[in-house]
């Protein structure tokens, strides 16, 4: 089986399983789990923040961040295609009574700061109070430029907004931008990082911020049912994910590029390999046969996400050879 649907499908490595089996644990709701504590301390230091909180998922980390920065009746600015607007079940609105104000993303994934400025509500009781701008990096596999993120920081300072990063794949962004991850994360008031995507942990994310912010997030996490007890068994794998797995992400990017270049050889597909920046590849079926292609590949034990465009994601459980097998199977389909 080869699974190109997402980088969330990875299985824990033997080293992770070993660390999970041997993890020293305690009750994390009492802050007594040494493995969770060690992960949080390591994450804060690695990403350049005062404090960190281990969360059950990226969705939970983003929701906590939004609820920490905004109160009921307030709003956050975000991209129309932001994960924390489109794909998190409207949690900020449902559970936080916080209104999202989406703004169309530009082709590079950024949000035009002039449009963001126009979306900030005047000080008038008719409007929700605008509190925060949320960016995502990478977004749709694209890395935001450092210049843009610096402008977003200056914009938020000028307009007294908090700046949050959905950094589910921020290590992929750092690899693509050729910088240490702290050059990105230092620009934000808070960052959420998924351990369970390209970094390969089975479960969990970390949320980063200053101490006051993380204290508030810990209270909200409890309220949302996310206080976990002997969570060290999960944090043990998370620690390996955070410490070691960023070092191999370039391989995923190379495999994605190999796939993008291979797909561009098919006249039936529409794809520009130059647009593949990290580990996510998009291609359109000109004939609209993506569902048939997906089913054909599934019969051969290869999973992809159908749609317009189709999506292929590389990760630690698919190799360059797997990419070649996928291309060969697509050739058979079109033959
Ligand atoms: C950019 C981004 N943010 C957040 C999430 C949410 O992470 P989780 O699935 O752990 O809730 C995802 C999940 O795919 C994501 O792609």
Short mmCIF file of C-alpha atoms in Angstrom, two decimals, residues 54 160 322:
data_model
loop_
_atom_site.label_atom_id
_atom_site.label_comp_id
_atom_site.label_asym_id
_atom_site.label_seq_id
_atom_site.Cartn_x
_atom_site.Cartn_y
_atom_site.Cartn_z
CA UNK A 54 1.01 19.81 24.07
CA UNK A 160 -2.65 46.47 17.52
CA UNK A 322 7.11 4.69 -4.74
#
